[in-house]
mmCIF file of C-alpha atoms in Angstrom:
data_model
loop_
_atom_site.group_PDB
_atom_site.id
_atom_site.type_symbol
_atom_site.label_atom_id
_atom_site.label_comp_id
_atom_site.label_asym_id
_atom_site.label_seq_id
_atom_site.Cartn_x
_atom_site.Cartn_y
_atom_site.Cartn_z
ATOM 1 C CA UNK N 1 0.000 0.000 0.000
ATOM 2 C CA UNK N 2 1.397 3.423 -0.962
ATOM 3 C CA UNK N 3 1.924 6.216 1.559
ATOM 4 C CA UNK N 4 2.155 9.945 0.900
ATOM 5 C CA UNK N 5 5.037 12.021 2.349
ATOM 6 C CA UNK N 6 2.562 13.140 5.048
ATOM 7 C CA UNK N 7 1.678 9.678 6.368
ATOM 8 C CA UNK N 8 3.495 10.172 9.679
ATOM 9 C CA UNK N 9 1.761 13.525 10.181
ATOM 10 C CA UNK N 10 -1.663 11.890 9.763
ATOM 11 C CA UNK N 11 -0.789 9.206 12.312
ATOM 12 C CA UNK N 12 0.450 11.848 14.760
ATOM 13 C CA UNK N 13 -2.833 13.744 14.360
ATOM 14 C CA UNK N 14 -4.795 10.587 15.201
ATOM 15 C CA UNK N 15 -6.403 10.196 11.790
ATOM 16 C CA UNK N 16 -8.623 7.250 10.941
ATOM 17 C CA UNK N 17 -6.646 5.720 8.070
ATOM 18 C CA UNK N 18 -8.232 3.773 5.202
ATOM 19 C CA UNK N 19 -7.161 2.179 1.937
ATOM 20 C CA UNK N 20 -8.070 4.296 -1.085
ATOM 21 C CA UNK N 21 -7.006 3.619 -4.680
ATOM 22 C CA UNK N 22 -3.906 1.792 -3.484
ATOM 23 C CA UNK N 23 -3.014 4.446 -0.903
ATOM 24 C CA UNK N 24 -3.284 4.601 2.886
ATOM 25 C CA UNK N 25 -5.082 7.891 3.440
ATOM 26 C CA UNK N 26 -6.835 9.770 6.293
ATOM 27 C CA UNK N 27 -10.621 9.327 6.204
ATOM 28 C CA UNK N 28 -11.075 11.859 9.035
ATOM 29 C CA UNK N 29 -9.220 13.285 12.027
ATOM 30 C CA UNK N 30 -12.081 14.387 14.326
ATOM 31 C CA UNK N 31 -15.308 13.739 12.382
ATOM 32 C CA UNK N 32 -16.465 14.166 8.797
ATOM 33 C CA UNK N 33 -19.182 16.577 9.971
ATOM 34 C CA UNK N 34 -16.731 18.860 11.796
ATOM 35 C CA UNK N 35 -14.299 18.827 8.898
ATOM 36 C CA UNK N 36 -16.979 19.674 6.307
ATOM 37 C CA UNK N 37 -18.112 22.577 8.488
ATOM 38 C CA UNK N 38 -14.493 23.792 8.773
ATOM 39 C CA UNK N 39 -14.258 23.888 4.973
ATOM 40 C CA UNK N 40 -17.594 25.693 4.617
ATOM 41 C CA UNK N 41 -16.967 28.283 7.357
ATOM 42 C CA UNK N 42 -13.196 28.625 7.612
ATOM 43 C CA UNK N 43 -10.451 26.395 6.165
ATOM 44 C CA UNK N 44 -9.838 22.696 5.657
ATOM 45 C CA UNK N 45 -6.331 21.371 4.939
ATOM 46 C CA UNK N 46 -6.274 18.255 2.731
ATOM 47 C CA UNK N 47 -3.381 15.975 1.811
ATOM 48 C CA UNK N 48 -3.995 15.204 -1.868
ATOM 49 C CA UNK N 49 -0.468 13.955 -2.556
ATOM 50 C CA UNK N 50 -1.905 10.653 -3.780
ATOM 51 C CA UNK N 51 -2.902 12.455 -6.975
ATOM 52 C CA UNK N 52 -0.500 11.995 -9.894
ATOM 53 C CA UNK N 53 1.664 14.601 -11.611
ATOM 54 C CA UNK N 54 2.866 13.974 -15.158
ATOM 55 C CA UNK N 55 5.177 16.515 -16.828
ATOM 56 C CA UNK N 56 5.153 17.086 -20.582
ATOM 57 C CA UNK N 57 8.132 19.060 -21.841
ATOM 58 C CA UNK N 58 9.428 19.935 -25.311
ATOM 59 C CA UNK N 59 8.907 22.133 -28.367
ATOM 60 C CA UNK N 60 5.512 20.599 -29.218
ATOM 61 C CA UNK N 61 4.056 20.554 -25.707
ATOM 62 C CA UNK N 62 1.035 22.707 -26.571
ATOM 63 C CA UNK N 63 0.210 20.758 -29.750
ATOM 64 C CA UNK N 64 0.584 17.414 -27.953
ATOM 65 C CA UNK N 65 -1.532 18.254 -24.899
ATOM 66 C CA UNK N 66 -4.130 19.806 -27.193
ATOM 67 C CA UNK N 67 -4.286 16.533 -29.146
ATOM 68 C CA UNK N 68 -4.549 14.473 -25.973
ATOM 69 C CA UNK N 69 -7.388 16.322 -24.194
ATOM 70 C CA UNK N 70 -10.836 17.509 -25.299
ATOM 71 C CA UNK N 71 -10.580 21.098 -24.018
ATOM 72 C CA UNK N 72 -8.575 23.759 -25.897
ATOM 73 C CA UNK N 73 -5.145 23.913 -24.271
ATOM 74 C CA UNK N 74 -3.806 26.182 -27.056
ATOM 75 C CA UNK N 75 -5.988 29.047 -25.808
ATOM 76 C CA UNK N 76 -4.768 28.813 -22.191
ATOM 77 C CA UNK N 77 -2.255 31.567 -21.253
ATOM 78 C CA UNK N 78 0.956 30.713 -19.417
ATOM 79 C CA UNK N 79 0.322 30.833 -15.669
ATOM 80 C CA UNK N 80 -3.172 29.397 -15.937
ATOM 81 C CA UNK N 81 -4.625 25.927 -15.480
ATOM 82 C CA UNK N 82 -7.459 24.145 -17.311
ATOM 83 C CA UNK N 83 -9.961 21.439 -16.315
ATOM 84 C CA UNK N 84 -10.498 18.841 -19.017
ATOM 85 C CA UNK N 85 -10.895 15.150 -19.795
ATOM 86 C CA UNK N 86 -8.929 12.669 -21.885
ATOM 87 C CA UNK N 87 -11.024 10.331 -24.011
ATOM 88 C CA UNK N 88 -10.259 7.068 -25.770
ATOM 89 C CA UNK N 89 -10.950 6.491 -29.466
ATOM 90 C CA UNK N 90 -14.526 5.386 -28.635
ATOM 91 C CA UNK N 91 -15.244 8.629 -26.752
ATOM 92 C CA UNK N 92 -15.081 7.043 -23.275
ATOM 93 C CA UNK N 93 -13.469 9.099 -20.521
ATOM 94 C CA UNK N 94 -9.948 7.848 -19.713
ATOM 95 C CA UNK N 95 -9.614 10.382 -16.878
ATOM 96 C CA UNK N 96 -10.493 13.905 -15.813
ATOM 97 C CA UNK N 97 -7.587 16.155 -14.957
ATOM 98 C CA UNK N 98 -6.198 19.661 -14.490
ATOM 99 C CA UNK N 99 -3.401 20.818 -16.808
ATOM 100 C CA UNK N 100 -1.085 23.648 -15.739
ATOM 101 C CA UNK N 101 0.572 25.650 -18.551
ATOM 102 C CA UNK N 102 3.994 26.435 -17.080
ATOM 103 C CA UNK N 103 5.247 27.706 -20.477
ATOM 104 C CA UNK N 104 4.739 26.923 -24.155
ATOM 105 C CA UNK N 105 7.268 24.113 -23.713
ATOM 106 C CA UNK N 106 6.182 22.705 -20.340
ATOM 107 C CA UNK N 107 2.907 21.491 -18.840
ATOM 108 C CA UNK N 108 2.009 19.588 -15.674
ATOM 109 C CA UNK N 109 -0.977 17.219 -15.841
ATOM 110 C CA UNK N 110 -2.564 16.402 -12.454
ATOM 111 C CA UNK N 111 -4.420 13.079 -12.724
ATOM 112 C CA UNK N 112 -6.459 10.855 -10.411
ATOM 113 C CA UNK N 113 -4.592 8.584 -7.984
ATOM 114 C CA UNK N 114 -6.194 5.377 -9.239
ATOM 115 C CA UNK N 115 -5.266 6.213 -12.843
ATOM 116 C CA UNK N 116 -1.612 7.273 -12.538
ATOM 117 C CA UNK N 117 -0.031 4.260 -14.244
ATOM 118 C CA UNK N 118 -2.831 3.933 -16.816
ATOM 119 C CA UNK N 119 -2.622 7.628 -17.689
ATOM 120 C CA UNK N 120 1.178 7.633 -17.845
ATOM 121 C CA UNK N 121 1.201 4.752 -20.331
ATOM 122 C CA UNK N 122 -1.637 6.372 -22.326
ATOM 123 C CA UNK N 123 0.194 9.697 -22.525
ATOM 124 C CA UNK N 124 3.549 8.104 -23.419
ATOM 125 C CA UNK N 125 1.965 5.984 -26.150
ATOM 126 C CA UNK N 126 0.381 9.000 -27.803
ATOM 127 C CA UNK N 127 3.526 11.155 -27.495
ATOM 128 C CA UNK N 128 5.524 9.191 -30.056
ATOM 129 C CA UNK N 129 4.646 11.456 -32.973
ATOM 130 C CA UNK N 130 5.436 14.668 -31.054
ATOM 131 C CA UNK N 131 8.693 16.299 -30.044
ATOM 132 C CA UNK N 132 8.063 16.032 -26.293
ATOM 133 C CA UNK N 133 9.374 14.201 -23.230
ATOM 134 C CA UNK N 134 6.875 12.699 -20.758
ATOM 135 C CA UNK N 135 7.850 12.106 -17.105
ATOM 136 C CA UNK N 136 5.876 10.718 -14.191
ATOM 137 C CA UNK N 137 6.975 12.874 -11.228
ATOM 138 C CA UNK N 138 4.241 11.710 -8.835
ATOM 139 C CA UNK N 139 6.646 10.097 -6.330
ATOM 140 C CA UNK N 140 8.727 13.242 -5.961
ATOM 141 C CA UNK N 141 5.794 15.672 -5.766
ATOM 142 C CA UNK N 142 3.373 16.524 -2.940
ATOM 143 C CA UNK N 143 0.057 18.375 -3.210
ATOM 144 C CA UNK N 144 -1.918 20.012 -0.389
ATOM 145 C CA UNK N 145 -5.340 21.667 -0.769
ATOM 146 C CA UNK N 146 -6.104 24.680 1.477
ATOM 147 C CA UNK N 147 -9.837 25.249 1.034
ATOM 148 C CA UNK N 148 -12.441 27.549 2.555
ATOM 149 C CA UNK N 149 -13.686 31.161 2.696
ATOM 150 C CA UNK N 150 -10.844 32.149 5.061
ATOM 151 C CA UNK N 151 -8.131 30.437 3.003
ATOM 152 C CA UNK N 152 -6.683 33.596 1.440
ATOM 153 C CA UNK N 153 -6.653 35.477 4.755
ATOM 154 C CA UNK N 154 -4.790 32.654 6.468
ATOM 155 C CA UNK N 155 -2.421 31.644 3.671
ATOM 156 C CA UNK N 156 -1.306 35.220 2.947
ATOM 157 C CA UNK N 157 0.414 35.251 6.354
ATOM 158 C CA UNK N 158 3.007 32.695 5.284
ATOM 159 C CA UNK N 159 3.379 32.786 1.501
ATOM 160 C CA UNK N 160 5.366 35.468 -0.336
ATOM 161 C CA UNK N 161 3.065 35.968 -3.345
ATOM 162 C CA UNK N 162 0.119 38.381 -3.592
ATOM 163 C CA UNK N 163 -2.796 35.934 -3.404
ATOM 164 C CA UNK N 164 -5.322 38.586 -4.409
ATOM 165 C CA UNK N 165 -3.489 38.738 -7.733
ATOM 166 C CA UNK N 166 -4.031 35.030 -8.415
ATOM 167 C CA UNK N 167 -7.270 34.650 -10.369
ATOM 168 C CA UNK N 168 -9.491 31.583 -10.609
ATOM 169 C CA UNK N 169 -7.585 28.697 -12.195
ATOM 170 C CA UNK N 170 -4.350 30.761 -12.222
ATOM 171 C CA UNK N 171 -1.099 30.072 -10.388
ATOM 172 C CA UNK N 172 2.212 31.610 -9.334
ATOM 173 C CA UNK N 173 5.473 30.215 -8.026
ATOM 174 C CA UNK N 174 6.286 31.408 -4.508
ATOM 175 C CA UNK N 175 7.992 30.452 -1.287
ATOM 176 C CA UNK N 176 6.588 29.133 1.977
ATOM 177 C CA UNK N 177 8.892 28.388 4.919
ATOM 178 C CA UNK N 178 11.749 29.006 2.516
ATOM 179 C CA UNK N 179 10.571 26.210 0.204
ATOM 180 C CA UNK N 180 9.468 26.618 -3.415
ATOM 181 C CA UNK N 181 5.724 26.086 -3.952
ATOM 182 C CA UNK N 182 3.363 26.408 -6.904
ATOM 183 C CA UNK N 183 0.274 28.189 -5.561
ATOM 184 C CA UNK N 184 -2.909 27.885 -7.641
ATOM 185 C CA UNK N 185 -6.438 29.147 -6.982
ATOM 186 C CA UNK N 186 -7.963 25.755 -7.727
ATOM 187 C CA UNK N 187 -9.700 23.070 -5.696
ATOM 188 C CA UNK N 188 -12.539 20.589 -5.577
ATOM 189 C CA UNK N 189 -14.643 21.534 -2.554
ATOM 190 C CA UNK N 190 -16.953 24.287 -3.839
ATOM 191 C CA UNK N 191 -15.156 26.942 -1.790
ATOM 192 C CA UNK N 192 -12.527 29.526 -2.584
ATOM 193 C CA UNK N 193 -9.102 28.114 -1.909
ATOM 194 C CA UNK N 194 -5.684 27.123 -3.093
ATOM 195 C CA UNK N 195 -3.705 24.049 -3.989
ATOM 196 C CA UNK N 196 0.010 24.016 -3.220
ATOM 197 C CA UNK N 197 2.383 21.795 -5.193
ATOM 198 C CA UNK N 198 5.860 21.175 -3.788
ATOM 199 C CA UNK N 199 8.748 18.734 -3.652
ATOM 200 C CA UNK N 200 7.930 15.728 -1.498
ATOM 201 C CA UNK N 201 10.873 16.517 0.823
ATOM 202 C CA UNK N 202 9.275 19.871 1.733
ATOM 203 C CA UNK N 203 5.802 18.524 2.361
ATOM 204 C CA UNK N 204 5.887 17.708 6.091
ATOM 205 C CA UNK N 205 7.298 21.111 7.086
ATOM 206 C CA UNK N 206 4.813 23.006 4.897
ATOM 207 C CA UNK N 207 1.921 20.830 6.131
ATOM 208 C CA UNK N 208 2.729 21.729 9.740
ATOM 209 C CA UNK N 209 2.679 25.420 8.875
ATOM 210 C CA UNK N 210 -0.610 25.136 6.969
ATOM 211 C CA UNK N 211 -2.317 23.243 9.800
ATOM 212 C CA UNK N 212 -1.091 25.863 12.281
ATOM 213 C CA UNK N 213 -2.356 28.884 10.304
ATOM 214 C CA UNK N 214 -5.651 27.106 9.593
ATOM 215 C CA UNK N 215 -6.091 26.579 13.334
ATOM 216 C CA UNK N 216 -5.642 30.302 13.914
ATOM 217 C CA UNK N 217 -8.881 30.936 11.959
ATOM 218 C CA UNK N 218 -10.765 27.910 13.397
ATOM 219 C CA UNK N 219 -9.821 25.689 10.473
ATOM 220 C CA UNK N 220 -8.500 22.136 10.710
ATOM 221 C CA UNK N 221 -7.009 19.229 8.739
ATOM 222 C CA UNK N 222 -9.663 17.334 6.780
ATOM 223 C CA UNK N 223 -9.722 13.835 5.347
ATOM 224 C CA UNK N 224 -11.127 11.986 2.362
ATOM 225 C CA UNK N 225 -14.583 11.796 3.964
ATOM 226 C CA UNK N 226 -14.995 15.565 4.064
ATOM 227 C CA UNK N 227 -13.481 15.909 0.598
ATOM 228 C CA UNK N 228 -16.056 13.534 -0.885
ATOM 229 C CA UNK N 229 -18.968 15.267 0.857
ATOM 230 C CA UNK N 230 -17.776 18.740 -0.190
ATOM 231 C CA UNK N 231 -17.275 17.797 -3.840
ATOM 232 C CA UNK N 232 -20.699 16.111 -3.964
ATOM 233 C CA UNK N 233 -22.438 19.114 -2.376
ATOM 234 C CA UNK N 234 -20.837 21.235 -5.113
ATOM 235 C CA UNK N 235 -21.913 18.599 -7.716
ATOM 236 C CA UNK N 236 -18.326 17.995 -8.814
ATOM 237 C CA UNK N 237 -17.819 14.596 -10.413
ATOM 238 C CA UNK N 238 -15.533 11.836 -9.117
ATOM 239 C CA UNK N 239 -13.778 9.564 -11.583
ATOM 240 C CA UNK N 240 -14.652 5.913 -11.004
ATOM 241 C CA UNK N 241 -17.980 6.919 -9.464
ATOM 242 C CA UNK N 242 -19.746 9.378 -11.770
ATOM 243 C CA UNK N 243 -17.697 8.725 -14.913
ATOM 244 C CA UNK N 244 -15.314 6.179 -16.381
ATOM 245 C CA UNK N 245 -14.440 4.722 -19.774
ATOM 246 C CA UNK N 246 -18.043 3.506 -20.229
ATOM 247 C CA UNK N 247 -19.364 7.095 -20.139
ATOM 248 C CA UNK N 248 -18.739 10.014 -22.484
ATOM 249 C CA UNK N 249 -18.494 13.727 -21.591
ATOM 250 C CA UNK N 250 -21.979 14.572 -22.962
ATOM 251 C CA UNK N 251 -23.722 12.087 -20.661
ATOM 252 C CA UNK N 252 -22.157 13.457 -17.480
ATOM 253 C CA UNK N 253 -22.593 17.172 -18.197
ATOM 254 C CA UNK N 254 -19.051 17.872 -19.384
ATOM 255 C CA UNK N 255 -19.849 19.028 -22.937
ATOM 256 C CA UNK N 256 -18.336 22.392 -21.917
ATOM 257 C CA UNK N 257 -14.854 20.840 -21.917
ATOM 258 C CA UNK N 258 -15.245 19.372 -25.429
ATOM 259 C CA UNK N 259 -14.046 21.708 -28.202
ATOM 260 C CA UNK N 260 -14.883 20.358 -31.651
ATOM 261 C CA UNK N 261 -12.926 23.093 -33.479
ATOM 262 C CA UNK N 262 -9.672 21.154 -33.069
ATOM 263 C CA UNK N 263 -8.382 17.585 -33.457
ATOM 264 C CA UNK N 264 -8.082 15.300 -30.426
ATOM 265 C CA UNK N 265 -8.194 11.623 -29.505
ATOM 266 C CA UNK N 266 -11.830 10.476 -29.615
ATOM 267 C CA UNK N 267 -13.191 13.416 -31.648
ATOM 268 C CA UNK N 268 -14.765 11.308 -34.411
ATOM 269 C CA UNK N 269 -16.574 9.108 -31.909
ATOM 270 C CA UNK N 270 -17.779 12.106 -29.894
ATOM 271 C CA UNK N 271 -19.135 13.781 -33.045
ATOM 272 C CA UNK N 272 -21.396 10.746 -33.511
ATOM 273 C CA UNK N 273 -22.245 10.321 -29.830
ATOM 274 C CA UNK N 274 -23.278 13.974 -29.519
ATOM 275 C CA UNK N 275 -26.263 13.308 -31.769
ATOM 276 C CA UNK N 276 -27.552 10.322 -29.802
ATOM 277 C CA UNK N 277 -27.021 11.007 -26.111
ATOM 278 C CA UNK N 278 -29.487 8.762 -24.244
ATOM 279 C CA UNK N 279 -28.420 9.296 -20.611
ATOM 280 C CA UNK N 280 -27.684 12.272 -18.403
ATOM 281 C CA UNK N 281 -26.373 12.902 -14.892
ATOM 282 C CA UNK N 282 -28.935 14.455 -12.542
ATOM 283 C CA UNK N 283 -29.000 15.644 -8.931
ATOM 284 C CA UNK N 284 -31.375 13.987 -6.456
ATOM 285 C CA UNK N 285 -32.613 14.985 -3.006
ATOM 286 C CA UNK N 286 -33.861 11.953 -1.053
ATOM 287 C CA UNK N 287 -36.430 11.643 1.699
ATOM 288 C CA UNK N 288 -34.905 10.733 5.065
ATOM 289 C CA UNK N 289 -31.255 10.456 6.013
ATOM 290 C CA UNK N 290 -30.233 7.151 4.411
ATOM 291 C CA UNK N 291 -27.328 7.270 1.954
ATOM 292 C CA UNK N 292 -27.826 6.072 -1.633
ATOM 293 C CA UNK N 293 -24.866 3.945 -2.725
ATOM 294 C CA UNK N 294 -23.344 3.640 -6.192
ATOM 295 C CA UNK N 295 -25.291 1.133 -8.288
ATOM 296 C CA UNK N 296 -28.677 1.485 -6.544
ATOM 297 C CA UNK N 297 -31.476 1.394 -9.114
ATOM 298 C CA UNK N 298 -33.480 4.580 -9.833
ATOM 299 C CA UNK N 299 -37.164 4.191 -10.768
ATOM 300 C CA UNK N 300 -39.773 6.459 -12.351
ATOM 301 C CA UNK N 301 -43.391 5.333 -12.029
ATOM 302 C CA UNK N 302 -42.108 1.847 -11.196
ATOM 303 C CA UNK N 303 -39.876 1.591 -14.269
ATOM 304 C CA UNK N 304 -36.080 1.501 -14.051
ATOM 305 C CA UNK N 305 -34.580 4.681 -15.536
ATOM 306 C CA UNK N 306 -30.989 4.637 -14.252
ATOM 307 C CA UNK N 307 -28.580 4.093 -11.356
ATOM 308 C CA UNK N 308 -26.994 6.073 -8.529
ATOM 309 C CA UNK N 309 -23.349 7.076 -9.169
ATOM 310 C CA UNK N 310 -22.599 8.959 -5.906
ATOM 311 C CA UNK N 311 -24.529 9.552 -2.697
ATOM 312 C CA UNK N 312 -23.993 10.911 0.796
ATOM 313 C CA UNK N 313 -25.639 12.826 3.602
ATOM 314 C CA UNK N 314 -24.942 16.550 3.319
ATOM 315 C CA UNK N 315 -24.105 18.175 6.674
ATOM 316 C CA UNK N 316 -24.343 21.591 5.026
ATOM 317 C CA UNK N 317 -27.858 21.078 3.657
ATOM 318 C CA UNK N 318 -29.150 18.591 6.238
ATOM 319 C CA UNK N 319 -30.344 16.286 3.438
ATOM 320 C CA UNK N 320 -29.433 13.035 1.759
ATOM 321 C CA UNK N 321 -28.200 13.858 -1.762
ATOM 322 C CA UNK N 322 -27.048 11.855 -4.766
ATOM 323 C CA UNK N 323 -26.004 11.984 -8.387
ATOM 324 C CA UNK N 324 -27.597 9.505 -10.790
ATOM 325 C CA UNK N 325 -27.057 8.562 -14.422
ATOM 326 C CA UNK N 326 -30.573 8.301 -15.849
ATOM 327 C CA UNK N 327 -32.606 8.255 -19.051
ATOM 328 C CA UNK N 328 -33.031 11.563 -20.887
ATOM 329 C CA UNK N 329 -36.767 11.351 -20.202
ATOM 330 C CA UNK N 330 -36.122 12.386 -16.572
ATOM 331 C CA UNK N 331 -36.717 16.098 -15.936
ATOM 332 C CA UNK N 332 -35.979 18.548 -13.123
ATOM 333 C CA UNK N 333 -38.830 18.354 -10.589
ATOM 334 C CA UNK N 334 -39.662 14.719 -11.351
ATOM 335 C CA UNK N 335 -40.544 12.449 -8.450
ATOM 336 C CA UNK N 336 -38.439 9.267 -8.559
ATOM 337 C CA UNK N 337 -37.674 6.360 -6.260
ATOM 338 C CA UNK N 338 -34.319 4.865 -5.275
ATOM 339 C CA UNK N 339 -34.312 1.123 -4.597
ATOM 340 C CA UNK N 340 -32.606 0.623 -1.230
ATOM 341 C CA UNK N 341 -32.298 -2.981 0.026
ATOM 342 C CA UNK N 342 -35.809 -3.940 1.114
ATOM 343 C CA UNK N 343 -37.430 -0.552 0.557
ATOM 344 C CA UNK N 344 -37.822 2.169 -2.066
ATOM 345 C CA UNK N 345 -37.086 5.755 -0.977
ATOM 346 C CA UNK N 346 -38.645 8.827 -2.592
ATOM 347 C CA UNK N 347 -36.319 11.243 -4.397
ATOM 348 C CA UNK N 348 -36.784 14.449 -6.384
ATOM 349 C CA UNK N 349 -34.698 15.756 -9.281
ATOM 350 C CA UNK N 350 -33.224 19.174 -8.446
ATOM 351 C CA UNK N 351 -30.993 21.629 -10.250
ATOM 352 C CA UNK N 352 -27.211 21.354 -9.865
ATOM 353 C CA UNK N 353 -25.259 22.273 -7.853
ATOM 354 C CA UNK N 354 -26.746 21.301 -4.501
ATOM 355 C CA UNK N 355 -24.572 23.960 -2.865
ATOM 356 C CA UNK N 356 -22.787 27.023 -4.234
ATOM 357 C CA UNK N 357 -19.968 28.230 -1.974
ATOM 358 C CA UNK N 358 -17.297 30.932 -2.074
ATOM 359 C CA UNK N 359 -15.540 29.825 -5.281
ATOM 360 C CA UNK N 360 -14.254 32.838 -7.204
ATOM 361 C CA UNK N 361 -15.450 32.894 -10.788
ATOM 362 C CA UNK N 362 -13.444 35.801 -12.168
ATOM 363 C CA UNK N 363 -10.868 35.040 -14.869
#
C-alpha cells in the first residue's frame, strides 16, 4: 500500500486511516461533519499527494496536450490551469484532470490517484509522434489543498506571493517556509481556496505550517470523507464513481470541456455520440437520512430509468443527496424512487449544484 510524504503527520494527528485507490489515506481526524463545516466556514487542509503529476516538456508541448485532451489547451495563457478530460478512441473518458501551462514548452498534468499508471502509459503511447518528453513525477511531488472562505486570509500570512493577484484557475510560483511552492487558486470543494504543489521533501514542514495557520482561523485538517462530501455538495464529479471509460463527456454534463474546433483523440466518436445522447447525470434529493450507494437502481413510475453514481448525507444542507445517471426522459422536478435494500425511498430531481460556496469565478 502506498503512503504519501505526510503519512506520519496523519498518524500523529490521530487520523482514521483507510485504503483508497492503493493508498493509505486519512478518512477523518475528528469527524467528517466537523471537517466539512471547517471547509464551509473557515479552512480545511487536505493531503492530496496521492494524486499523480505527469510533466510534458518539449517544443511541441502545446500541440501534444491539445491533441490528448478535449478542451482547448492552445488558448490557455501561461500561468493558468485548465480542467479537461482525456477520451479514448470510442469517446469514453480515460480520466479527468487539471493541466497547468507552465510555459509553451512545459505542462504539468494532475491526474487521479487510481489512474496514474494507466494515464502515464496512455500519454507516453500517444507522445511518439510529437517532439516532447513525458515524465511521471508523482513520487517526488506533494500536493496540499487549502480550502475555505478564510483560506486567502490565512495563507497570505506565510506565503510570499500576492494571493489577491491570483485569479481563478491561475497560479504563481512562490515560497513558503523558505521552500518553493506552486500556488494555484484551484480546488474541488466548492469553496474559494488554493492548492500548493511542492517537492515531497518539503511537504511535512509546509503541512505543519498550513495546519497551524488554519487553526488560527478555526480551520483544521480534513480527510477523504470531508473531501467527498464537499465535492458532492458542489456537484463535482468523481472519476470511477460518476464517470469512467463507459461514459462520455456529454452524458455526465461535461460538454463544456469538449471543443470540436480542433483535433483530439476520440473526436470522431464524440461527433457521432453527440447526436444520440441517451443518458444524463442528474441531482437527487432523497427523503430521510439514508445514503444512496453507487449502483442502486433509480425508478420512475415503477420503471427503471438509471442508477446512482454517488450519494452521501450533506451536513451543510441537512439532506441526503445523490447523483444519478438516468434516461433523458427524466426532468428537473420529477418524483423518482431509489431502490434501497428492502425498501424504495422517494427522491426528487433538483438543479445542480446542490450547494454554491465561495468559489471565485473571475478570470
